[in-house]
Short mmCIF file of C-alpha atoms and ligand atoms in Angstrom, two decimals:
data_model
loop_
_atom_site.label_atom_id
_atom_site.label_comp_id
_atom_site.label_asym_id
_atom_site.label_seq_id
_atom_site.Cartn_x
_atom_site.Cartn_y
_atom_site.Cartn_z
CA UNK A 27 8.98 -14.65 12.79
CA UNK A 28 7.13 -14.06 9.59
CA UNK A 29 8.67 -13.66 6.22
CA UNK A 30 6.87 -12.86 3.03
CA UNK A 31 7.57 -14.61 -0.22
CA UNK A 32 6.98 -12.81 -3.44
CA UNK A 33 6.26 -14.93 -6.45
CA UNK A 34 5.56 -13.70 -9.94
CA UNK A 35 2.19 -15.25 -10.69
CA UNK A 36 0.90 -15.05 -14.26
CA UNK A 37 -2.48 -13.36 -14.18
CA UNK A 38 -5.37 -15.78 -14.33
CA UNK A 39 -3.62 -18.63 -12.56
CA UNK A 40 -3.76 -17.00 -9.14
CA UNK A 41 -6.83 -18.83 -7.84
CA UNK A 42 -5.21 -22.24 -7.88
CA UNK A 43 -2.32 -20.96 -5.81
CA UNK A 44 -4.45 -19.46 -3.08
CA UNK A 45 -4.21 -22.46 -0.83
CA UNK A 46 -0.43 -22.15 -0.82
CA UNK A 47 -0.05 -18.43 -0.20
CA UNK A 48 -2.06 -15.23 -0.52
CA UNK A 49 -1.90 -13.83 -4.00
CA UNK A 50 -0.21 -10.45 -4.23
CA UNK A 51 -3.37 -9.01 -5.74
CA UNK A 52 -4.06 -5.34 -5.57
CA UNK A 53 -7.00 -3.18 -6.47
CA UNK A 54 -7.21 0.45 -7.41
CA UNK A 55 -9.93 2.02 -5.35
CA UNK A 56 -11.39 5.48 -5.88
CA UNK A 57 -10.99 7.57 -2.73
CA UNK A 58 -14.19 9.47 -3.59
CA UNK A 59 -16.71 6.79 -4.60
CA UNK A 60 -14.89 3.56 -3.61
CA UNK A 61 -15.17 2.15 -7.14
CA UNK A 62 -12.64 -0.68 -7.40
CA UNK A 63 -10.81 -1.54 -10.58
CA UNK A 64 -7.98 -3.97 -11.21
CA UNK A 65 -6.05 -1.42 -13.24
CA UNK A 66 -5.13 2.18 -12.61
CA UNK A 67 -7.05 4.86 -14.47
CA UNK A 68 -6.41 8.58 -14.46
CA UNK A 69 -10.15 9.13 -14.34
CA UNK A 70 -12.35 7.02 -12.10
CA UNK A 71 -14.66 4.85 -14.24
CA UNK A 72 -17.20 5.02 -11.41
CA UNK A 73 -17.64 8.70 -10.67
CA UNK A 74 -15.48 10.43 -13.26
CA UNK A 75 -13.21 12.14 -10.71
CA UNK A 76 -9.58 12.61 -11.75
CA UNK A 77 -6.54 11.19 -9.94
CA UNK A 78 -8.53 9.57 -7.16
CA UNK A 79 -7.61 5.91 -7.71
CA UNK A 80 -5.32 4.59 -4.98
CA UNK A 81 -3.71 1.18 -4.99
CA UNK A 82 -4.74 -1.13 -2.16
CA UNK A 83 -4.22 -4.76 -1.28
CA UNK A 84 -7.22 -6.74 -2.47
CA UNK A 85 -9.23 -8.10 0.45
CA UNK A 86 -8.51 -11.77 1.17
CA UNK A 87 -10.66 -13.90 -1.13
CA UNK A 88 -11.45 -16.43 1.61
CA UNK A 89 -14.14 -14.43 3.38
CA UNK A 90 -15.83 -13.47 0.15
CA UNK A 91 -16.53 -16.97 -1.12
CA UNK A 92 -18.58 -17.90 1.95
CA UNK A 93 -21.96 -17.65 0.28
CA UNK A 94 -24.78 -15.10 0.53
CA UNK A 95 -24.78 -11.77 2.36
CA UNK A 96 -26.23 -12.87 5.65
CA UNK A 97 -24.50 -16.23 5.43
CA UNK A 98 -21.09 -14.72 6.11
CA UNK A 99 -22.39 -12.43 8.84
CA UNK A 100 -24.22 -15.02 10.92
CA UNK A 101 -20.96 -16.71 11.83
CA UNK A 102 -19.71 -13.77 13.91
CA UNK A 103 -20.72 -13.78 17.59
CA UNK A 104 -22.50 -10.65 18.84
CA UNK A 105 -20.40 -8.17 20.83
CA UNK A 106 -21.27 -7.23 24.41
CA UNK A 107 -21.41 -3.45 24.99
CA UNK A 108 -20.17 -2.39 28.43
CA UNK A 109 -21.26 0.74 30.32
CA UNK A 110 -18.36 3.20 30.39
CA UNK A 111 -18.47 3.24 34.19
CA UNK A 112 -17.41 -0.39 34.24
CA UNK A 113 -14.54 0.06 31.83
CA UNK A 114 -11.20 -0.18 33.61
CA UNK A 115 -9.05 2.77 32.64
CA UNK A 116 -5.51 2.24 33.80
CA UNK A 117 -3.40 5.30 34.49
CA UNK A 118 -1.53 5.99 31.28
CA UNK A 119 2.18 5.36 31.45
CA UNK A 120 4.27 7.82 29.54
CA UNK A 121 7.75 7.53 28.18
CA UNK A 122 9.38 10.95 28.62
CA UNK A 123 11.63 11.78 25.68
CA UNK A 124 13.92 13.91 27.83
CA UNK A 125 13.16 16.93 25.66
CA UNK A 126 10.87 19.00 27.86
CA UNK A 127 9.45 21.04 25.00
CA UNK A 128 8.59 17.91 23.01
CA UNK A 129 7.10 16.16 26.04
CA UNK A 130 4.84 19.10 26.75
CA UNK A 131 3.49 19.03 23.19
CA UNK A 132 2.96 15.26 23.43
CA UNK A 133 1.08 15.74 26.68
CA UNK A 134 3.79 14.37 28.97
CA UNK A 135 5.74 11.94 26.81
CA UNK A 136 5.14 9.10 24.36
CA UNK A 137 2.30 6.71 25.14
CA UNK A 138 3.21 3.00 24.73
CA UNK A 139 1.56 1.50 21.67
CA UNK A 140 0.74 4.88 20.20
CA UNK A 141 1.60 6.17 16.76
CA UNK A 142 2.97 9.66 16.33
CA UNK A 143 3.39 11.29 12.93
CA UNK A 144 6.10 13.96 12.88
CA UNK A 145 5.92 16.12 9.78
CA UNK A 146 8.20 18.87 8.58
CA UNK A 147 10.03 20.13 5.53
CA UNK A 148 13.47 18.73 4.64
CA UNK A 149 16.32 19.99 6.79
CA UNK A 150 14.12 21.30 9.55
CA UNK A 151 15.59 18.83 12.05
CA UNK A 152 13.21 15.87 12.19
CA UNK A 153 16.02 13.32 12.21
CA UNK A 154 17.93 15.36 14.78
CA UNK A 155 14.91 15.66 17.08
CA UNK A 156 14.03 11.96 16.91
CA UNK A 157 17.66 10.85 17.30
CA UNK A 158 17.99 13.02 20.41
CA UNK A 159 14.75 11.69 21.87
CA UNK A 160 15.84 8.07 21.29
CA UNK A 161 19.25 8.83 22.82
CA UNK A 162 17.60 10.11 26.00
CA UNK A 163 15.21 7.17 26.12
CA UNK A 164 18.06 4.70 25.64
CA UNK A 165 20.01 6.42 28.43
CA UNK A 166 16.93 6.08 30.64
CA UNK A 167 16.99 2.31 30.13
CA UNK A 168 14.33 1.96 27.42
CA UNK A 169 14.69 -0.27 24.40
CA UNK A 170 14.82 1.83 21.25
CA UNK A 171 15.16 1.31 17.52
CA UNK A 172 15.89 3.84 14.80
CA UNK A 173 14.87 2.68 11.32
CA UNK A 174 16.20 4.85 8.54
CA UNK A 175 15.30 4.50 4.90
CA UNK A 176 17.02 7.74 4.03
CA UNK A 177 20.52 7.61 5.41
CA UNK A 178 23.24 5.00 5.82
CA UNK A 179 24.26 3.92 9.33
CA UNK A 180 27.50 5.88 8.84
CA UNK A 181 25.60 9.08 8.13
CA UNK A 182 23.35 8.50 11.13
CA UNK A 183 26.38 7.91 13.29
CA UNK A 184 27.95 11.19 12.18
CA UNK A 185 24.85 13.05 13.27
CA UNK A 186 24.54 11.15 16.53
CA UNK A 187 28.15 11.94 17.40
CA UNK A 188 27.14 15.61 17.64
CA UNK A 189 24.21 14.86 19.88
CA UNK A 190 25.96 13.51 22.95
CA UNK A 191 26.69 10.10 24.40
CA UNK A 192 23.23 8.55 24.63
CA UNK A 193 22.57 9.02 20.92
CA UNK A 194 25.43 6.67 20.02
CA UNK A 195 23.84 3.79 21.97
CA UNK A 196 20.69 3.76 19.83
CA UNK A 197 20.45 0.64 17.61
CA UNK A 198 19.87 1.53 13.96
CA UNK A 199 18.51 -0.37 11.00
CA UNK A 200 18.98 1.07 7.52
CA UNK A 201 16.17 -0.59 5.60
CA UNK A 202 13.43 0.29 3.15
CA UNK A 203 11.66 -3.07 2.88
CA UNK A 204 8.50 -3.13 4.96
CA UNK A 205 8.56 -6.88 5.66
CA UNK A 206 12.10 -6.68 7.06
CA UNK A 207 11.19 -3.73 9.25
CA UNK A 208 8.11 -5.50 10.59
CA UNK A 209 10.09 -8.66 11.32
CA UNK A 210 12.76 -6.63 13.11
CA UNK A 211 10.14 -4.88 15.19
CA UNK A 212 8.73 -8.25 16.20
CA UNK A 213 12.08 -9.72 17.15
CA UNK A 214 13.52 -6.62 18.88
CA UNK A 215 10.28 -5.52 20.59
CA UNK A 216 11.54 -2.00 21.33
CA UNK A 217 9.67 0.36 23.67
CA UNK A 218 10.09 3.18 21.18
CA UNK A 219 10.79 3.01 17.46
CA UNK A 220 11.40 5.80 14.98
CA UNK A 221 10.69 5.24 11.28
CA UNK A 222 12.60 7.87 9.29
CA UNK A 223 10.73 8.28 7.03
CA UNK A 224 7.41 6.59 6.38
CA UNK A 225 7.64 7.59 2.71
CA UNK A 226 10.82 5.60 2.11
CA UNK A 227 9.44 2.25 3.31
CA UNK A 228 8.07 0.09 0.59
CA UNK A 229 5.81 -2.94 0.34
CA UNK A 230 6.92 -4.80 -2.80
CA UNK A 231 3.48 -6.36 -3.20
CA UNK A 232 2.07 -3.00 -4.19
CA UNK A 233 3.17 -1.63 -7.54
CA UNK A 234 3.00 2.01 -6.44
CA UNK A 235 6.28 3.84 -5.93
CA UNK A 236 7.49 4.35 -2.33
CA UNK A 237 5.76 7.41 -0.94
CA UNK A 238 2.61 7.00 -3.05
CA UNK A 239 -0.68 7.15 -1.20
CA UNK A 240 -1.29 3.41 -1.39
CA UNK A 241 2.20 2.57 -0.16
CA UNK A 242 2.19 5.07 2.69
CA UNK A 243 -1.18 3.86 3.90
CA UNK A 244 -0.19 0.20 3.72
CA UNK A 245 3.14 0.83 5.47
CA UNK A 246 1.61 2.89 8.26
CA UNK A 247 -1.26 0.44 8.70
CA UNK A 248 1.05 -2.55 9.03
CA UNK A 249 3.30 -0.75 11.50
CA UNK A 250 0.31 0.45 13.50
CA UNK A 251 -0.94 -3.13 13.94
CA UNK A 252 2.40 -4.30 15.31
CA UNK A 253 2.82 -1.20 17.49
CA UNK A 254 -0.55 -1.77 19.15
CA UNK A 255 -0.01 -5.51 19.51
CA UNK A 256 3.33 -5.25 21.29
CA UNK A 257 2.97 -1.82 22.95
CA UNK A 258 5.72 -0.14 20.97
CA UNK A 259 5.44 3.62 20.68
CA UNK A 260 6.24 4.49 17.06
CA UNK A 261 7.23 7.87 15.68
CA UNK A 262 6.67 8.02 11.93
CA UNK A 263 8.66 10.79 10.32
CA UNK A 264 6.82 12.25 7.33
CA UNK A 265 7.75 14.71 4.65
CA UNK A 266 5.58 17.64 3.84
CA UNK A 267 4.71 18.74 0.35
CA UNK A 268 5.51 22.16 -1.06
CA UNK A 269 2.12 23.37 0.09
CA UNK A 270 2.98 22.36 3.64
CA UNK A 271 0.59 19.41 3.83
CA UNK A 272 1.83 16.08 5.11
CA UNK A 273 2.48 13.98 2.06
CA UNK A 274 0.37 10.91 1.56
CA UNK A 275 -2.60 13.30 1.32
CA UNK A 276 -3.64 13.31 4.93
CA UNK A 277 -4.36 9.58 4.85
CA UNK A 278 -2.08 9.07 7.80
CA UNK A 279 -3.62 11.73 9.97
CA UNK A 280 -6.64 9.52 10.62
CA UNK A 281 -4.60 6.48 11.37
CA UNK A 282 -2.19 7.90 13.94
CA UNK A 283 -2.86 9.06 17.50
CA UNK A 284 -0.89 12.23 17.31
CA UNK A 285 0.21 14.51 14.47
CA UNK A 286 3.13 16.81 15.20
CA UNK A 287 4.22 19.52 12.84
CA UNK A 288 7.83 20.69 13.04
CA UNK A 289 8.07 24.10 11.44
CA UNK A 290 10.19 27.17 11.06
CA UNK A 291 12.52 28.25 8.33
CA UNK A 292 15.63 26.30 7.62
CA UNK A 293 17.77 29.44 7.51
CA UNK A 294 16.49 30.65 10.88
CA UNK A 295 17.51 29.19 14.16
CA UNK A 296 14.11 28.93 15.86
CA UNK A 297 11.81 26.00 15.19
CA UNK A 298 8.49 25.11 16.75
CA UNK A 299 6.82 21.75 17.29
CA UNK A 300 3.05 21.87 17.39
CA UNK A 301 0.41 19.18 17.80
CA UNK A 302 -2.25 19.26 15.07
CA UNK A 303 -3.99 16.24 16.56
CA UNK A 304 -3.41 14.54 19.89
CA UNK A 305 -5.49 11.75 21.37
CA UNK A 306 -3.49 11.92 24.60
CA UNK A 307 -3.10 15.63 25.19
CA UNK A 308 -3.93 19.16 24.14
CA UNK A 309 -3.37 20.43 20.62
CA UNK A 310 -2.73 23.97 21.69
CA UNK A 311 0.80 23.50 23.02
CA UNK A 312 3.92 24.41 21.11
CA UNK A 313 7.55 23.72 21.87
CA UNK A 314 10.31 26.08 20.76
CA UNK A 315 13.76 24.83 19.79
CA UNK A 316 16.92 26.39 18.49
CA UNK A 317 19.24 24.54 16.06
CA UNK A 318 22.82 24.72 17.28
CA UNK A 319 26.08 23.00 16.48
CA UNK A 320 25.29 20.21 18.93
CA UNK A 321 21.68 19.62 18.02
CA UNK A 322 18.39 21.14 18.99
CA UNK A 323 18.33 23.11 22.20
CA UNK A 324 15.09 23.86 24.01
CA UNK A 325 14.29 27.55 24.18
CA UNK A 326 12.73 28.02 27.58
CA UNK A 327 12.97 31.79 27.71
CA UNK A 328 11.72 32.48 24.19
CA UNK A 329 10.02 35.75 25.20
CA UNK A 330 13.23 37.12 26.70
CA UNK A 331 15.11 36.43 23.46
CA UNK A 332 12.57 37.99 21.19
CA UNK A 333 12.00 41.07 23.36
CA UNK A 334 15.69 41.78 23.79
CA UNK A 335 16.06 41.64 20.01
CA UNK A 336 13.07 43.92 19.33
CA UNK A 337 14.22 47.15 17.69
CA UNK A 338 11.50 49.59 18.75
CA UNK A 339 12.03 51.42 15.41
CA UNK A 340 9.20 52.56 13.12
CA UNK A 341 7.45 49.43 11.87
CA UNK A 342 8.22 47.32 14.94
CA UNK A 343 5.91 46.21 17.72
CA UNK A 344 5.88 43.41 20.28
CA UNK A 345 2.97 41.01 20.10
CA UNK A 346 1.91 39.26 23.29
CA UNK A 347 0.83 35.99 21.70
CA UNK A 348 -0.35 32.71 23.20
CA UNK A 349 1.33 29.46 22.26
CA UNK A 350 -1.15 27.05 23.72
CA UNK A 351 -1.25 27.65 27.44
CA UNK A 352 1.96 29.62 27.40
CA UNK A 353 2.27 33.32 26.60
CA UNK A 354 5.01 34.24 24.15
CA UNK A 355 6.27 37.69 23.23
CA UNK A 356 7.38 38.06 19.61
CA UNK A 357 8.39 41.04 17.53
CA UNK A 358 6.27 41.84 14.48
CA UNK A 359 7.92 44.05 11.85
CA UNK A 360 6.46 45.80 8.83
CA UNK A 361 7.89 47.70 5.90
CA UNK A 362 5.74 49.89 3.67
CA UNK A 363 7.40 51.21 0.56
CA UNK A 364 6.03 52.97 -2.55
CA UNK A 365 5.55 50.61 -5.46
CA UNK A 366 5.21 50.81 -9.23
CA UNK A 367 3.62 47.39 -9.30
CA UNK A 368 -0.09 46.95 -9.89
CA UNK A 369 -1.24 45.26 -7.72
CA UNK A 370 1.47 46.05 -5.18
CA UNK A 371 3.24 43.30 -3.30
CA UNK A 372 1.92 41.79 -0.08
CA UNK A 373 4.57 39.62 1.47
CA UNK A 374 4.28 38.05 4.89
CA UNK A 375 6.21 35.61 7.00
CA UNK A 376 4.75 33.98 10.06
CA UNK A 377 1.20 35.25 9.61
CA UNK A 378 -1.62 34.32 7.32
CA UNK A 379 -1.82 36.23 4.00
CA UNK A 380 -5.59 36.49 4.13
CA UNK A 381 -5.36 37.98 7.62
CA UNK A 382 -2.88 40.59 6.32
CA UNK A 383 -5.26 41.53 3.50
CA UNK A 384 -8.08 41.95 5.99
CA UNK A 385 -6.02 44.09 8.34
CA UNK A 386 -4.83 46.32 5.48
CA UNK A 387 -8.42 46.80 4.30
CA UNK A 388 -9.63 47.75 7.78
CA UNK A 389 -6.65 50.08 8.26
CA UNK A 390 -7.52 51.89 5.02
CA UNK A 391 -11.26 52.01 5.53
CA UNK A 392 -11.56 52.66 9.26
CA UNK A 393 -8.26 54.05 10.49
CA UNK A 394 -7.18 56.33 7.64
CA UNK A 395 -3.97 54.43 6.83
CA UNK A 396 -4.05 53.58 3.13
CA UNK A 397 -1.41 51.31 1.59
CA UNK A 398 -3.02 50.86 -1.83
CA UNK A 399 -0.01 52.05 -3.82
CA UNK A 400 2.69 50.60 -1.62
CA UNK A 401 4.37 47.25 -1.18
CA UNK A 402 3.73 45.86 2.29
CA UNK A 403 6.05 43.38 3.97
CA UNK A 404 5.23 41.89 7.36
CA UNK A 405 7.50 39.56 9.26
CA UNK A 406 7.30 37.79 12.60
CA UNK A 407 10.90 37.84 13.77
CA UNK A 408 12.76 34.61 14.47
CA UNK A 409 10.80 32.40 12.08
CA UNK A 410 7.90 32.01 14.52
CA UNK A 411 4.39 31.49 13.14
CA UNK A 412 1.53 33.13 14.94
CA UNK A 413 -1.79 31.76 13.85
CA UNK A 414 -4.21 33.41 16.16
CA UNK A 415 -6.56 36.37 15.71
CA UNK A 416 -4.76 38.17 18.55
CA UNK A 417 -1.97 38.96 16.07
CA UNK A 418 -4.19 41.30 13.99
CA UNK A 419 -3.57 44.37 16.11
CA UNK A 420 0.19 43.86 16.05
CA UNK A 421 0.11 43.65 12.24
CA UNK A 422 -2.06 46.77 12.04
CA UNK A 423 0.14 48.79 14.40
CA UNK A 424 3.37 47.68 12.72
CA UNK A 425 2.03 48.57 9.26
CA UNK A 426 0.65 51.94 10.44
CA UNK A 427 3.90 52.76 12.18
CA UNK A 428 5.89 51.81 9.08
CA UNK A 429 3.59 53.79 6.78
CA UNK A 430 3.90 56.90 8.92
CA UNK A 431 7.58 56.39 9.67
CA UNK A 432 6.87 56.93 13.35
CA UNK A 433 8.03 54.59 16.10
CA UNK A 434 5.26 53.28 18.33
CA UNK A 435 5.30 54.55 21.86
CA UNK A 436 5.82 58.14 20.73
CA UNK A 437 8.27 59.64 18.23
CA UNK A 438 11.89 58.62 18.24
CA UNK A 439 12.53 56.10 20.99
CA UNK A 440 15.20 57.27 23.39
CA UNK A 441 18.02 54.74 23.48
CA UNK A 442 17.12 51.85 25.73
CA UNK A 443 13.40 52.59 25.79
CA UNK A 444 11.27 49.46 25.77
CA UNK A 445 8.99 48.71 22.85
CA UNK A 446 5.23 48.72 23.01
CA UNK A 447 3.30 45.47 23.46
CA UNK A 448 -0.11 44.72 22.00
CA UNK A 449 -2.67 42.02 21.20
CA UNK A 450 -6.23 41.97 19.91
CA UNK A 451 -8.38 40.90 17.01
CA UNK A 452 -9.39 43.45 14.38
CA UNK A 453 -13.06 43.30 13.36
CA UNK A 454 -14.37 44.21 9.92
CA UNK A 455 -16.02 47.38 11.17
CA UNK A 456 -12.80 48.66 12.70
CA UNK A 457 -13.58 47.50 16.22
CA UNK A 458 -11.12 45.63 18.42
CA UNK A 459 -12.25 42.34 19.84
CA UNK A 460 -10.94 40.69 22.96
CA UNK A 461 -8.95 37.48 22.62
CA UNK A 462 -8.27 34.58 24.97
CA UNK A 463 -6.16 35.03 28.13
CA UNK A 464 -5.72 38.85 28.19
CA UNK A 465 -4.35 38.78 31.77
CA UNK A 466 -1.68 36.21 31.02
CA UNK A 467 -0.52 38.12 27.96
CA UNK A 468 -0.33 41.38 29.94
CA UNK A 469 1.52 39.62 32.77
CA UNK A 470 4.08 38.19 30.37
CA UNK A 471 4.67 41.65 28.88
CA UNK A 472 5.00 43.16 32.36
CA UNK A 473 7.47 40.44 33.31
CA UNK A 474 9.81 41.76 30.65
CA UNK A 475 9.27 45.37 31.62
CA UNK A 476 6.86 46.23 28.79
CA UNK A 477 4.41 48.36 30.72
CA UNK A 478 2.81 50.07 27.75
CA UNK A 479 0.21 47.70 26.42
CA UNK A 480 -2.34 48.50 23.74
CA UNK A 481 -5.21 46.03 23.71
CA UNK A 482 -8.99 45.77 23.91
CA UNK A 483 -11.12 46.46 25.88
CA UNK A 484 -9.08 49.53 27.01
CA UNK A 485 -9.11 50.57 23.36
CA UNK A 486 -12.37 49.81 21.61
CA UNK A 487 -11.46 50.56 17.99
CA UNK A 488 -8.43 50.29 15.78
CA UNK A 489 -8.40 54.08 15.37
CA UNK A 490 -8.25 54.57 19.16
CA UNK A 491 -5.53 51.96 19.52
CA UNK A 492 -3.51 53.66 16.81
CA UNK A 493 -3.84 57.04 18.45
CA UNK A 494 -2.73 55.59 21.79
CA UNK A 495 0.16 53.68 20.25
CA UNK A 496 1.51 56.65 18.38
CA UNK A 497 1.11 59.05 21.32
CA UNK A 498 3.99 60.15 23.55
CA UNK A 499 4.23 58.02 26.67
CA UNK A 500 2.66 59.73 29.66
CA UNK A 501 5.36 60.95 32.07
CA UNK A 502 4.42 58.88 35.15
CA UNK A 503 2.51 55.72 34.37
CA UNK A 504 0.31 54.77 31.47
CA UNK A 505 -1.80 51.72 30.88
P1 LIG B 602 18.06 16.94 9.96
O1 LIG B 602 17.70 16.50 11.33
O2 LIG B 602 18.80 15.98 9.12
O3 LIG B 602 16.74 17.43 9.20
P2 LIG B 602 15.53 16.58 8.57
O4 LIG B 602 15.62 15.19 9.08
O5 LIG B 602 14.28 17.27 9.04
O6 LIG B 602 15.64 16.67 7.10
O7 LIG B 602 18.98 18.25 10.14
C1 LIG B 602 18.67 19.50 9.63
C2 LIG B 602 19.80 20.47 9.60
O8 LIG B 602 20.27 20.76 10.89
C3 LIG B 602 20.99 20.02 8.80
O9 LIG B 602 21.09 20.90 7.69
C4 LIG B 602 22.19 20.22 9.68
C5 LIG B 602 21.67 20.97 10.87
N1 LIG B 602 22.23 20.51 12.13
C6 LIG B 602 22.83 21.42 13.01
O10 LIG B 602 22.91 22.62 12.75
N2 LIG B 602 23.32 20.97 14.22
C7 LIG B 602 23.26 19.66 14.57
O11 LIG B 602 23.71 19.27 15.67
C8 LIG B 602 22.66 18.73 13.65
C9 LIG B 602 22.58 17.27 13.98
C10 LIG B 602 22.15 19.19 12.46
MG1 LIG B 603 16.00 13.44 8.00
#
């Protein structure tokens, strides 16, 4: 087992001590130009950029003293490249977390020795999700370890008690010191370890505060080395900043094998897990969960929920979206109301603001629906985020329907009538463009009885789609 000693060494006397132990020397390196300086500066003395200096451990002095440039290099033996055909690729073992939605996003479960970064805003359920996964793994006979730098064991126990039996069997370590965590990992050798959170661990040899870029990088790097060496799958929980980026300015995203984003709004019940990067699977999958009294519950029939809640009133439409390889029906709602504000408000939830601006401009210019003097609110119901161009048409139809005060599918919906479904990208010249997997979206809508679908190529322009969507349903069948 290794243990690190920290000695206070007066500056200048370090060199004589090097034979005894590595000096806790650090450098501040510019992340733009790599200029290294012993002290921190707000502005890089090398390139003049602001706030780019990041604290790093100084490279070990041993290698540097070895003489000239080529002198040091000659010592290393040459590598032997191997044709890919001759590389043995063993079938990858996976450790299923027991949460089907999470496993699908991971590509079938955790890969031994891999590093997963799970990001999400506070209170979204990161600790709950990881505690549940470890509980299932422990119940399946795997060795697990939950390291928490945020909560006391008593707090963790209180949460685990709500999550069922397996969760109480998970060994926990409440610790923020990196060296202790590394030593524990080495002695326990778990199959799966959760670090909650990477920002709370701290390497005392670096002067930066826990959570600073230098600290986060050092912590994750050290854990990654051990994880690879002893085949431990590690889930690093990470906080996101107000802007939604993973804190530790993306430095971790390069280091880890898989970046998962847990999102949704704290006040809403639905949450989605998405892969932003995945070396062992697709990045287009998403898992949907619901937060309940007894933890996160997988939502397998998400479409059914959202469709049954759809109102069918003016301003509402059902979007047949794709979440990775899986179609998902969600309700998109809009409200258009006269405003005194200049410029009027544009508020959206679950879609991109720039996309809303584009759709409103096309609606005004090419479809005769102007909203220039009105506040526009657009919301994807249930806290779901749809980030695909196929959502454009739903936004356009919802806004047009709200602006006109007319329900889509023709006038006042008779009680029990099913809402209209749509998908399609809106082009800048008012045309509708086809999006991926039109058949699967239409099938999903049909599965829930939504037979009226407005989408390209049946409707070539936004104006045509609008006319069709606002028309009375044909008596017998309509496409
Ligand atoms: P938590 O997992 O602690 O979030 P994070 O680690 O991302 O900050 O839990 C988030 C919220 O979920 C918390 O406010 C309480 C709530 N919750 C439930 O509703 N049901 C449950 O079974 C649990 C464990 C938590
Ligand atoms: Mg937490």
